XYZ file of C-alpha atoms in Angstrom:
767
model
C 48.549 2.999 26.804
C 46.565 6.213 27.135
C 43.411 4.227 26.458
C 44.093 2.148 29.571
C 45.452 -0.834 27.569
C 48.912 -1.271 29.100
C 49.251 -4.955 28.176
C 48.468 -4.267 24.519
C 50.931 -1.367 24.497
C 53.693 -3.640 25.751
C 52.713 -6.273 23.187
C 53.191 -3.694 20.440
C 56.729 -3.080 21.733
C 57.458 -6.824 21.788
C 56.198 -7.254 18.211
C 58.295 -4.300 17.049
C 61.465 -5.623 18.700
C 60.927 -9.048 17.156
C 60.318 -7.586 13.709
C 63.451 -5.420 13.872
C 65.534 -8.407 14.937
C 64.134 -10.741 12.262
C 64.190 -8.311 9.352
C 67.092 -5.979 10.121
C 69.076 -7.653 12.875
C 68.949 -4.551 15.089
C 67.485 -3.630 18.454
C 64.845 -0.943 19.080
C 66.145 2.597 19.285
C 66.808 4.053 22.772
C 63.714 6.246 22.604
C 61.432 3.257 22.049
C 63.142 1.229 24.774
C 62.769 4.148 27.147
C 59.067 4.398 26.322
C 58.639 0.722 27.154
C 60.232 1.263 30.548
C 58.038 4.273 31.247
C 54.939 2.246 30.390
C 56.093 -0.562 32.666
C 56.544 1.960 35.482
C 53.193 3.687 34.751
C 54.999 7.010 34.344
C 52.452 9.718 35.181
C 53.991 12.075 32.630
C 52.679 9.826 29.859
C 49.145 10.882 30.810
C 49.751 14.610 30.296
C 47.991 14.647 26.942
C 44.756 13.008 28.052
C 41.615 14.900 27.122
C 40.014 16.965 29.910
C 37.193 14.457 30.279
C 39.716 11.701 31.012
C 41.882 13.495 33.544
C 41.716 12.515 37.211
C 39.010 14.394 39.075
C 37.149 15.301 35.880
C 34.025 13.333 36.837
C 32.748 10.015 35.450
C 34.873 8.666 32.600
C 33.339 8.778 29.142
C 32.577 5.228 28.084
C 33.960 4.390 24.654
C 31.549 1.916 23.089
C 32.917 -0.570 20.575
C 29.726 -2.098 19.230
C 30.705 -2.876 15.656
C 29.975 -6.475 14.670
C 32.949 -8.544 13.609
C 34.063 -8.014 10.040
C 34.288 -11.100 7.832
C 37.769 -12.451 7.275
C 37.099 -13.181 3.600
C 35.808 -9.734 2.602
C 36.240 -9.523 -1.146
C 36.408 -6.788 -3.781
C 34.286 -3.629 -3.577
C 37.488 -1.590 -3.821
C 35.858 1.489 -5.323
C 33.083 1.505 -2.745
C 35.505 0.955 0.135
C 37.675 3.852 -1.018
C 34.696 6.138 -1.542
C 33.188 5.503 1.892
C 36.565 5.525 3.633
C 37.342 8.948 2.172
C 34.040 10.272 3.513
C 34.756 8.978 7.019
C 38.374 10.149 6.977
C 37.215 13.712 6.389
C 34.571 13.702 9.127
C 36.753 15.800 11.413
C 35.958 19.445 10.877
C 32.627 18.636 9.227
C 29.170 18.706 10.732
C 27.431 15.344 10.618
C 29.234 13.394 7.914
C 26.601 10.898 6.727
C 26.958 8.179 4.114
C 23.983 6.042 3.114
C 24.476 2.718 1.332
C 21.440 1.394 -0.530
C 20.778 -1.794 -2.480
C 18.639 -4.890 -2.699
C 18.629 -7.471 0.048
C 21.587 -9.787 -0.008
C 23.827 -7.431 -1.958
C 26.246 -7.037 0.971
C 25.396 -3.604 2.362
C 26.044 -4.540 5.973
C 29.227 -6.452 5.180
C 30.610 -3.468 3.301
C 29.576 -0.975 5.985
C 31.074 -3.028 8.826
C 34.312 -3.525 6.908
C 34.652 0.184 6.187
C 33.710 1.113 9.764
C 36.412 -1.139 11.209
C 38.988 0.324 8.848
C 38.000 3.847 9.933
C 38.011 3.213 13.691
C 41.180 5.189 14.229
C 39.380 8.293 12.975
C 36.817 7.873 15.775
C 38.795 7.273 18.981
C 35.798 7.997 21.237
C 33.870 4.925 20.134
C 31.610 3.249 17.630
C 27.879 2.624 18.034
C 25.862 0.025 16.127
C 22.190 -0.857 15.813
C 20.103 -3.063 13.544
C 17.039 -0.900 12.851
C 15.050 -3.885 11.497
C 13.726 -1.726 8.694
C 12.945 -4.650 6.425
C 10.673 -6.265 8.994
C 7.054 -5.591 9.980
C 8.038 -3.756 13.177
C 11.019 -1.441 12.605
C 12.989 -0.375 15.659
C 11.606 2.716 17.363
C 14.126 5.601 17.313
C 13.210 6.394 20.918
C 14.220 2.904 22.056
C 17.415 3.000 19.976
C 18.409 6.309 21.526
C 17.875 4.827 24.966
C 20.267 1.992 24.129
C 22.834 4.418 22.691
C 22.694 6.640 25.766
C 23.196 3.644 28.052
C 26.149 2.535 25.908
C 27.668 5.995 26.347
C 27.418 5.709 30.121
C 24.140 7.528 30.799
C 22.310 5.915 33.751
C 18.706 4.826 33.191
C 17.456 7.413 35.666
C 18.944 10.200 33.523
C 17.460 9.017 30.220
C 14.403 11.163 29.446
C 11.105 9.989 28.004
C 10.214 11.166 24.523
C 12.000 11.037 21.197
C 13.013 14.677 20.985
C 14.402 14.791 24.528
C 16.468 11.642 23.987
C 17.748 12.871 20.640
C 18.829 16.153 22.216
C 20.636 14.362 25.057
C 22.308 12.029 22.555
C 23.672 14.968 20.575
C 24.823 16.655 23.776
C 26.594 13.469 24.889
C 28.561 13.409 21.646
C 29.507 17.073 21.691
C 33.282 17.378 21.436
C 33.658 13.652 20.746
C 34.530 11.714 17.642
C 32.135 8.790 17.436
C 31.044 6.697 14.464
C 27.436 5.478 14.379
C 26.531 2.571 12.111
C 22.766 2.513 11.483
C 22.114 -0.803 9.813
C 18.996 -1.914 7.958
C 17.086 1.374 8.138
C 13.576 1.664 6.760
C 13.638 5.308 5.677
C 15.156 8.699 6.420
C 12.488 9.515 9.005
C 13.618 6.574 11.125
C 17.251 7.634 11.255
C 17.070 11.430 11.471
C 16.742 11.442 15.295
C 19.722 9.062 15.506
C 22.206 11.295 13.727
C 24.878 12.862 15.946
C 24.842 16.291 14.307
C 28.165 17.312 15.873
C 31.528 18.098 14.341
C 33.902 15.167 14.164
C 31.174 12.511 14.356
C 29.859 10.488 11.434
C 27.047 8.117 10.587
C 27.078 5.228 8.165
C 23.630 4.015 7.091
C 22.520 0.905 5.217
C 19.046 0.520 3.792
C 17.073 -1.104 1.024
C 15.823 2.385 0.146
C 17.878 5.244 -1.258
C 17.962 8.115 1.242
C 17.256 10.824 -1.314
C 15.415 12.881 1.309
C 18.255 12.781 3.826
C 19.769 16.238 3.595
C 23.535 16.350 3.155
C 23.974 12.577 2.921
C 26.540 11.017 0.611
C 24.556 8.365 -1.293
C 26.055 5.100 -2.484
C 24.136 2.579 -4.580
C 25.603 -0.872 -4.100
C 25.192 -3.267 -7.020
C 25.970 -6.958 -7.331
C 29.561 -8.161 -7.504
C 31.472 -8.316 -10.730
C 32.004 -11.895 -12.011
C 35.670 -11.739 -11.013
C 34.888 -10.557 -7.452
C 32.195 -13.208 -7.097
C 34.576 -15.968 -8.120
C 37.238 -14.725 -5.692
C 34.728 -14.761 -2.819
C 33.559 -18.256 -3.745
C 37.158 -19.488 -3.920
C 38.099 -18.059 -0.535
C 35.271 -19.956 1.135
C 35.505 -23.258 -0.742
C 39.253 -23.443 -1.213
C 41.659 -22.807 -4.104
C 42.298 -26.465 -4.811
C 38.658 -27.459 -5.312
C 37.740 -24.393 -7.367
C 40.908 -24.415 -9.469
C 40.104 -27.892 -10.720
C 36.633 -26.840 -11.890
C 36.855 -23.149 -12.705
C 34.111 -23.181 -15.361
C 31.707 -24.954 -12.986
C 32.548 -22.429 -10.270
C 31.699 -19.582 -12.638
C 28.386 -21.315 -13.378
C 27.693 -21.393 -9.636
C 28.306 -17.687 -9.016
C 26.346 -16.807 -12.161
C 23.408 -18.880 -10.932
C 23.629 -16.906 -7.689
C 23.125 -13.712 -9.649
C 26.497 -12.517 -8.276
C 24.725 -11.626 -5.040
C 27.253 -11.899 -2.178
C 24.868 -13.509 0.319
C 23.751 -16.120 -2.207
C 27.366 -16.900 -3.066
C 28.299 -17.202 0.589
C 25.405 -19.591 1.318
C 26.159 -21.818 -1.670
C 29.901 -21.858 -1.001
C 29.427 -22.609 2.694
C 27.257 -25.616 1.898
C 29.861 -26.895 -0.514
C 32.691 -26.322 1.971
C 30.794 -28.307 4.591
C 30.389 -31.328 2.251
C 33.804 -32.669 1.279
C 32.270 -35.405 -0.906
C 30.635 -32.884 -3.229
C 32.384 -31.438 -6.249
C 31.814 -27.951 -7.606
C 30.032 -29.528 -10.564
C 27.555 -31.209 -8.224
C 26.673 -27.846 -6.748
C 26.456 -26.268 -10.221
C 24.014 -28.951 -11.352
C 21.879 -28.400 -8.251
C 21.751 -24.676 -8.897
C 20.880 -25.292 -12.518
C 17.572 -26.719 -11.355
C 15.036 -23.928 -11.634
C 13.158 -25.332 -8.669
C 16.075 -24.040 -6.608
C 16.955 -20.992 -8.631
C 14.008 -18.823 -9.412
C 13.733 -16.373 -12.294
C 12.710 -13.720 -9.753
C 16.419 -13.275 -8.921
C 16.293 -10.117 -11.017
C 13.129 -8.582 -9.473
C 13.341 -6.521 -6.307
C 12.682 -8.373 -3.089
C 12.230 -11.614 -4.949
C 15.978 -11.632 -5.412
C 16.381 -12.196 -1.713
C 13.805 -14.967 -1.698
C 15.610 -16.724 -4.521
C 18.915 -16.307 -2.721
C 17.637 -18.034 0.377
C 16.017 -20.746 -1.731
C 19.541 -21.875 -2.575
C 20.367 -22.601 1.039
C 16.941 -23.917 1.989
C 16.916 -26.458 -0.841
C 20.112 -28.008 0.501
C 18.979 -28.460 4.087
C 18.503 -31.855 5.644
C 14.869 -32.638 6.572
C 15.354 -31.817 10.270
C 17.099 -28.556 9.425
C 14.416 -27.546 6.955
C 11.641 -28.219 9.486
C 13.414 -26.142 12.122
C 14.002 -23.322 9.632
C 10.329 -23.236 8.681
C 8.836 -23.462 12.151
C 11.201 -21.053 13.877
C 10.453 -18.462 11.222
C 6.803 -18.406 12.315
C 7.549 -16.619 15.587
C 7.794 -12.860 15.905
C 10.188 -11.184 18.304
C 13.716 -9.820 18.141
C 15.287 -13.229 18.710
C 14.565 -16.555 20.404
C 16.096 -18.410 23.295
C 17.235 -21.998 22.968
C 14.510 -23.116 25.390
C 11.775 -21.339 23.419
C 13.066 -22.844 20.186
C 12.954 -26.287 21.779
C 9.275 -25.717 22.543
C 8.535 -24.685 18.966
C 10.315 -27.731 17.570
C 9.132 -30.108 20.325
C 12.704 -31.333 20.851
C 14.998 -31.546 23.847
C 17.615 -28.850 24.370
C 20.562 -30.827 23.027
C 18.807 -31.804 19.801
C 17.534 -28.262 19.368
C 20.978 -26.748 19.831
C 22.480 -29.160 17.328
C 19.990 -28.287 14.592
C 20.136 -24.553 15.304
C 23.923 -24.476 15.192
C 23.819 -26.285 11.875
C 21.492 -23.583 10.572
C 23.933 -20.971 11.825
C 26.607 -22.648 9.745
C 24.469 -22.225 6.626
C 24.015 -18.488 7.381
C 20.256 -18.952 7.437
C 20.223 -18.274 11.189
C 22.322 -15.981 13.344
C 23.691 -16.607 16.806
C 22.666 -13.415 18.578
C 24.366 -14.451 21.825
C 25.138 -17.708 23.629
C 21.840 -19.576 23.792
C 19.951 -17.050 21.631
C 19.212 -17.104 17.922
C 17.660 -14.765 15.403
C 16.704 -14.544 11.765
C 17.507 -11.675 9.484
C 14.129 -10.042 8.838
C 13.994 -11.086 5.216
C 15.125 -14.606 6.006
C 12.292 -14.864 8.524
C 9.788 -13.826 5.854
C 11.200 -16.411 3.513
C 11.076 -19.088 6.200
C 7.403 -18.328 6.779
C 6.719 -18.655 3.082
C 8.419 -22.030 3.193
C 6.288 -23.044 6.174
C 3.092 -22.109 4.355
C 4.229 -24.020 1.291
C 5.999 -27.024 2.746
C 4.871 -27.698 6.318
C 2.502 -30.644 6.146
C -0.033 -31.107 7.504
C -0.769 -27.366 7.893
C -1.918 -27.954 11.459
C 1.752 -28.391 12.373
C 2.218 -24.627 12.075
C -0.538 -23.939 14.578
C 0.778 -26.669 16.869
C 4.260 -25.139 16.901
C 2.944 -21.695 17.800
C 0.680 -23.217 20.437
C 3.676 -24.896 22.061
C 5.509 -21.580 22.107
C 2.528 -19.855 23.744
C 2.330 -22.656 26.308
C 6.051 -22.329 27.004
C 5.800 -18.619 27.742
C 2.605 -18.966 29.780
C 3.883 -21.910 31.845
C 7.196 -20.190 32.529
C 5.647 -16.823 33.376
C 3.123 -18.535 35.643
C 5.937 -20.310 37.481
C 7.667 -17.004 38.052
C 4.404 -15.445 39.212
C 4.097 -18.144 41.890
C 7.549 -17.310 43.220
C 6.747 -13.596 43.265
C 3.321 -14.013 44.865
C 3.073 -17.207 46.897
C -0.516 -18.034 47.702
C -1.994 -15.924 44.903
C -4.949 -17.780 43.409
C -4.694 -16.221 39.966
C -2.795 -19.246 38.687
C -5.633 -21.611 39.580
C -7.849 -19.747 37.128
C -5.463 -19.615 34.179
C -6.271 -21.572 31.024
C -4.520 -24.976 31.197
C -1.411 -25.594 29.106
C -0.110 -28.829 27.638
C 3.545 -27.916 27.029
C 5.800 -27.241 30.024
C 7.916 -24.191 30.657
C 11.076 -23.457 32.583
C 11.296 -23.786 36.348
C 13.290 -21.509 38.629
C 14.950 -22.252 41.925
C 15.122 -18.582 42.898
C 12.761 -15.661 42.553
C 15.480 -13.433 41.110
C 16.061 -15.873 38.250
C 12.361 -15.781 37.396
C 12.406 -12.002 37.318
C 15.529 -11.922 35.172
C 13.915 -14.313 32.697
C 10.712 -12.273 32.471
C 12.448 -9.007 31.709
C 14.954 -10.612 29.341
C 12.155 -12.275 27.384
C 9.792 -9.288 27.419
C 10.136 -8.471 23.723
C 9.685 -12.073 22.595
C 6.883 -12.795 25.058
C 4.853 -9.736 24.083
C 5.450 -10.447 20.404
C 4.009 -13.912 20.953
C 0.940 -12.357 22.588
C 0.426 -9.969 19.681
C 0.665 -12.811 17.195
C -2.377 -14.430 18.776
C -4.519 -11.308 18.645
C -6.616 -12.866 15.868
C -7.099 -16.180 17.669
C -10.187 -17.586 19.337
C -11.058 -20.123 21.996
C -8.357 -21.577 24.187
C -5.569 -19.903 22.246
C -7.022 -16.440 22.750
C -7.592 -17.115 26.437
C -4.037 -18.345 26.918
C -2.712 -15.201 25.248
C -4.731 -13.009 27.615
C -3.630 -15.112 30.577
C -0.002 -14.678 29.548
C -0.415 -10.928 30.021
C -1.908 -11.590 33.463
C 1.026 -13.761 34.488
C 3.507 -11.214 33.088
C 1.884 -8.063 34.476
C 5.105 -7.064 36.249
C 6.242 -5.913 32.801
C 3.575 -3.212 32.906
C 4.451 -2.123 36.437
C 8.168 -1.829 35.688
C 7.678 0.976 33.185
C 10.250 -0.612 30.859
C 7.812 -2.425 28.581
C 4.534 -0.663 29.361
C 3.883 0.568 25.828
C 4.307 -2.826 24.160
C 2.324 -4.426 26.959
C -0.548 -1.987 26.452
C -0.549 -2.506 22.689
C -0.755 -6.250 23.146
C -3.619 -5.922 25.630
C -5.560 -3.601 23.325
C -5.187 -6.037 20.421
C -6.400 -8.943 22.541
C -9.399 -6.944 23.730
C -10.475 -6.360 20.139
C -10.086 -10.065 19.396
C -12.074 -11.063 22.496
C -14.921 -8.711 21.597
C -15.031 -9.997 18.031
C -14.982 -13.596 19.279
C -17.794 -12.947 21.766
C -15.739 -14.451 24.596
C -16.778 -12.732 27.866
C -14.037 -14.377 29.942
C -11.247 -13.277 27.612
C -12.835 -9.836 27.266
C -13.189 -9.358 31.019
C -9.587 -10.300 31.677
C -8.300 -8.178 28.790
C -10.249 -5.196 30.122
C -8.728 -5.731 33.573
C -5.244 -5.813 32.044
C -5.914 -2.560 30.207
C -7.326 -0.995 33.367
C -4.130 -1.983 35.160
C -1.955 -0.358 32.488
C -4.044 2.815 32.330
C -4.013 3.147 36.113
C -0.233 2.860 36.232
C 0.014 5.497 33.516
C -2.223 7.907 35.398
C -5.063 7.660 32.850
C -7.692 7.204 35.515
C -10.845 7.811 33.453
C -9.847 5.125 30.957
C -8.736 2.797 33.727
C -11.978 3.145 35.678
C -14.167 2.497 32.644
C -12.218 -0.613 31.649
C -12.283 -1.872 35.236
C -16.027 -1.223 35.525
C -16.763 -3.290 32.425
C -14.315 -5.976 33.539
C -16.177 -6.428 36.834
C -19.516 -6.714 35.044
C -18.120 -9.317 32.648
C -16.515 -11.227 35.503
C -19.802 -11.427 37.354
C -21.704 -12.493 34.235
C -19.435 -15.456 33.527
C -18.401 -16.277 37.098
C -14.752 -15.339 36.611
C -13.191 -14.209 39.908
C -10.127 -12.565 38.336
C -11.754 -9.330 37.120
C -14.106 -9.323 40.124
C -11.118 -9.307 42.463
C -8.446 -7.320 40.717
C -10.547 -4.846 38.737
C -12.530 -3.915 41.863
C -9.236 -3.274 43.618
C -8.179 -0.940 40.798
C -11.467 0.959 40.990
C -10.810 1.515 44.695
C -7.336 2.932 44.016
C -8.667 5.284 41.350
C -11.460 6.492 43.636
C -8.863 7.206 46.348
C -6.814 9.305 43.929
C -9.924 11.178 42.831
C -11.089 11.764 46.432
C -14.316 9.781 45.953
C -14.345 8.394 49.470
C -17.718 6.637 49.384
C -17.011 4.966 46.034
C -13.618 3.803 47.253
C -15.224 2.228 50.334
C -17.686 0.330 48.123
C -15.088 -0.899 45.644
C -12.582 -2.047 48.257
C -15.369 -3.899 50.037
C -16.204 -5.702 46.802
C -12.568 -6.544 46.211
C -12.013 -7.766 49.752
C -15.080 -9.995 49.589
C -14.079 -11.405 46.207
C -10.507 -12.144 47.310
C -11.701 -13.862 50.478
C -14.281 -15.905 48.577
C -11.499 -17.065 46.257
C -9.123 -17.883 49.124
C -6.630 -15.394 47.722
C -4.670 -14.237 50.749
C -2.152 -11.997 48.905
C -5.115 -10.364 47.219
C -6.764 -9.944 50.597
C -3.612 -8.247 51.910
C -3.628 -5.899 48.926
C -7.251 -4.988 49.549
C -6.518 -4.395 53.241
C -3.732 -2.016 52.247
C -6.171 -0.112 50.058
C -8.813 -0.132 52.786
C -6.211 1.441 55.051
C -5.892 4.294 52.592
C -9.667 4.655 52.357
C -9.906 4.965 56.129
C -7.038 7.442 56.065
C -8.889 9.650 53.600
C -11.874 9.481 55.916
C -9.832 10.791 58.819
C -9.756 7.468 60.697
C -5.998 7.340 61.220
C -5.999 4.688 63.938
C -8.036 2.303 61.791
C -5.770 3.006 58.819
C -2.653 2.110 60.797
C -4.273 -1.057 62.116
C -5.384 -2.225 58.659
C -1.966 -1.573 57.127
C -0.338 -3.560 59.925
C -2.784 -6.419 59.269
C -1.850 -6.383 55.584
C 1.850 -6.362 56.419
C 1.461 -9.279 58.830
C -0.508 -11.245 56.248
C 2.080 -10.680 53.518
C 4.859 -11.796 55.835
C 2.912 -14.821 57.008
C 2.434 -16.153 53.486
C 6.033 -15.362 52.514
C 5.229 -12.777 49.864
C 8.363 -11.275 48.390
C 8.424 -7.679 47.241
C 4.665 -7.283 47.784
C 5.516 -6.740 51.439
C 6.694 -3.325 50.301
C 3.129 -2.422 49.284
C 1.973 -2.861 52.874
C 4.990 -0.950 54.172
C 4.057 1.853 51.794
C 0.453 1.950 53.048
C 1.634 1.849 56.658
C 4.057 4.689 56.001
C 1.187 6.831 54.684
C -0.961 6.122 57.735
C 1.871 6.844 60.168
C 2.623 10.112 58.370
C -0.960 11.263 58.753
C -0.818 10.318 62.410
C 2.216 12.532 62.953
C 4.503 9.575 63.660
C 7.106 10.798 61.210
C 10.137 8.785 62.278
C 8.173 5.529 62.163
C 6.801 6.516 58.758
C 10.314 7.185 57.487
C 11.443 3.784 58.739
C 8.614 1.963 56.954
C 8.995 3.863 53.684
C 12.782 3.551 53.768
C 12.341 -0.190 54.230
C 10.045 -0.361 51.209
C 12.230 1.732 48.890
C 15.067 -0.753 48.187
C 12.565 -3.581 47.787
C 10.785 -1.723 44.997
C 14.087 -0.717 43.440
C 15.594 -4.209 43.516
C 12.472 -5.645 41.893
C 12.416 -3.134 39.028
C 9.223 -1.483 40.211
C 10.031 1.999 38.957
C 6.505 3.292 39.542
C 6.496 2.380 43.214
C 10.116 3.358 43.678
C 9.212 6.820 42.452
C 6.052 6.997 44.547
C 7.985 5.979 47.657
C 10.468 8.800 47.071
C 7.460 11.112 46.776
C 6.000 9.896 50.079
C 9.376 10.241 51.788
C 9.456 13.832 50.574
C 6.048 14.409 52.147
C 7.201 12.993 55.483
C 10.386 15.051 55.579
C 8.454 18.184 54.671
C 5.899 17.561 57.427
C 8.761 16.955 59.887
C 10.362 20.285 59.016
C 13.225 18.953 56.908
C 12.695 20.687 53.540
C 16.170 19.913 52.178
C 15.631 16.161 52.569
C 12.129 16.568 51.156
C 13.463 18.323 48.060
C 16.052 15.573 47.576
C 13.463 12.784 47.535
C 11.079 14.746 45.321
C 13.863 15.274 42.806
C 14.716 11.564 42.944
C 11.099 10.758 42.116
C 11.156 13.079 39.128
C 14.480 11.710 37.892
C 13.058 8.197 37.675
C 10.699 9.373 34.925
C 8.523 6.371 35.572
C 6.267 7.490 38.400
C 3.018 6.835 36.620
C 1.819 9.595 34.366
C 1.369 13.345 34.471
C -1.045 13.429 37.418
C 1.500 11.803 39.713
C 4.270 14.020 38.355
C 2.165 17.064 39.124
C 1.799 15.984 42.742
C 5.548 15.505 43.077
C 6.103 18.994 41.667
C 3.787 20.421 44.321
C 5.822 18.842 47.114
C 9.089 19.893 45.506
C 7.819 23.454 45.232
C 6.754 23.526 48.864
C 10.173 22.206 49.886
C 11.994 24.841 47.843
C 9.751 27.583 49.188
C 10.593 26.485 52.744
C 14.281 26.645 51.794
C 13.877 30.281 50.786
C 13.819 29.664 47.034
C 10.444 31.095 45.972
C 11.488 31.481 42.329
C 12.217 27.795 41.922
C 9.097 26.948 43.897
C 6.978 29.047 41.582
C 8.481 27.297 38.540
C 7.511 23.899 39.978
C 3.975 25.013 40.802
C 3.503 26.654 37.416
C 4.408 23.409 35.703
C 2.108 21.482 38.056
C -0.744 23.895 37.348
C -0.339 23.358 33.614
C -0.535 19.591 34.139
C -3.670 19.702 36.300
C -5.412 22.204 34.041
C -4.836 19.952 31.057
C -6.142 16.981 33.033
C -9.044 18.979 34.435
C -8.472 17.779 38.005
C -9.288 19.492 41.307
C -5.626 19.870 42.250
C -5.417 22.886 39.936
C -7.243 25.041 42.506
C -4.793 24.027 45.244
C -1.846 24.978 43.066
C -3.357 28.369 42.255
C -3.593 29.091 45.965
C 0.079 28.163 46.376
C 1.056 30.499 43.537
C -1.027 33.299 45.010
C 0.753 32.823 48.323
C 4.118 33.226 46.633
C 3.003 36.409 44.920
C 1.628 37.824 48.188
C 4.836 36.981 50.068
C 6.890 38.600 47.362
């Protein structure tokens, strides 16, 4: 009841009353009956013992995550290990960072054991349980920084309050758990270095770790080496899955089966599940199949090969359609795969794809990550790829499957791009595809798809970093169509890594079109991140390559980026040249949204040149053009430019209106960079209008977003925040802001450092 579960509390009473009546023929005692009535009446006195964090008026309620995967109903044996781990967790209270690490070969049941023990120990950790698959057995283990972000969100921390950087997130995670009793299950870890930042480190909390490696270098950890099952335990597990009647009639054959499985729990489960699904088979039939060395490899006893042999048992029993799906789906990287993407890989319709995937789920060779999404265990994926290399004939089928997946992502992303930017000519220059993608009736659905598929989409791009020809060009074009991922700040790092890999491939292939576009993509990412020197150099080369091969994309977009960078660096004449080139290229291509973007930038160039009236006029032209063509959130870019021009012209209220109109558009479309920059510009307007308190508020909002585009932009926000605080009579806080800004600009070697020194000198003089 005190956990907010009134219905469950009353159900407990009903079960108790029924049990007393059935077993003893008596009614509940008066005290229990009275408690039921008080719960029914929501008696406030029952809440007297709530923790301070849960009492009314104590601020936001602490979210109690319950992320543990479901435990298996037929968990078998492991009594000694269960008792040992349970004792460790039961004594976590009063100890600092109780950590247990379970190690063993793949398929030995580490996760099953850990989940079972964690569920049994939940009552020792009333403030919640966290879970993550660290993907340590795969080629790309989970980044601790990303895991900490997910944990903090699960604990109720808003995205805006989650800091960048591993150490900062780890510190906030430990602070969030201070005074709480939370269990963290870190599954499938690669090594101790991966999990150290994820440990709670606070009294009363505990961590349970599973890994293929023994964590001998994890200080203070209780180490458990998990071996295969005993023959008796293995037979019990097999019997629970297959059924007592079938196994009892052929006990010797059943023992042959579990022995052939090497007493590995996962191998036993796969074999037993196949038998349970085929009522016409006998246990002897399965034993004879497993006796065939083509299905049961001698490598069962040797390290990772044990896992491969375990999965060979299930793979050898698949129907042809299942086996093909298993092989081809294993070729794709990414955390999981949607049903639609899988249909593209298999070249089947959705219904047929779902049927074969669900049948693979039944064999335990595939997992259902969520409705409509599927994933392989990392080691199963590696095994599936080995099967594809060995069995998929002709070999060209592997390349065809991956090509269909690339087409699916490119076609779908391109369709979303059209909805986001109607009239943009970029799509007319993309490399043609032969396999269709999804279509969206609404722009919001397209955006939701793009961000939901970011990990899989970017993984697909990276997989084609060694390709050539049309495949390489389609991979580069996929980044172009999905460039909102870079602007959101959520996936910028993976996006940049993919672009860098494609650039290397394009250079090695001697493909100027792919190279020019890849350089533009990198320039875009660097510009967003505030790395202007790198961005300008990539954009410069992109323009040259675009001109040499007649590709309008880098000529248009890279020239636009060079203009923006020149504006930031106060190179007025260069900015005028670059924006002129961009404007001409967009107009020659008939790209009206691009033309509007260039007009917005030209407005800023004129503003830097002191031509305020022209700047306002150009921004209004851009805004009118965006609205005429029905552009969605890109209208906010013109509103932003117009707000800047109006501010410079002293028309502060109009500027506030335009910027305030742009702000929710950026926010609703996940454009964290521009949301932060708009807060910054609002701070400037309020400061110029003599409202320093409002200015400080918006500057702080910009900083809280932690996605405003690199250190240079953060330094500028700190300047405005300092000026606002100084105007509010808080010179100490102002000096702290300016000191931090000075450090940033000195490290970057930019001209703003001199301006900040003058501000600091003014504070000293006033003092």
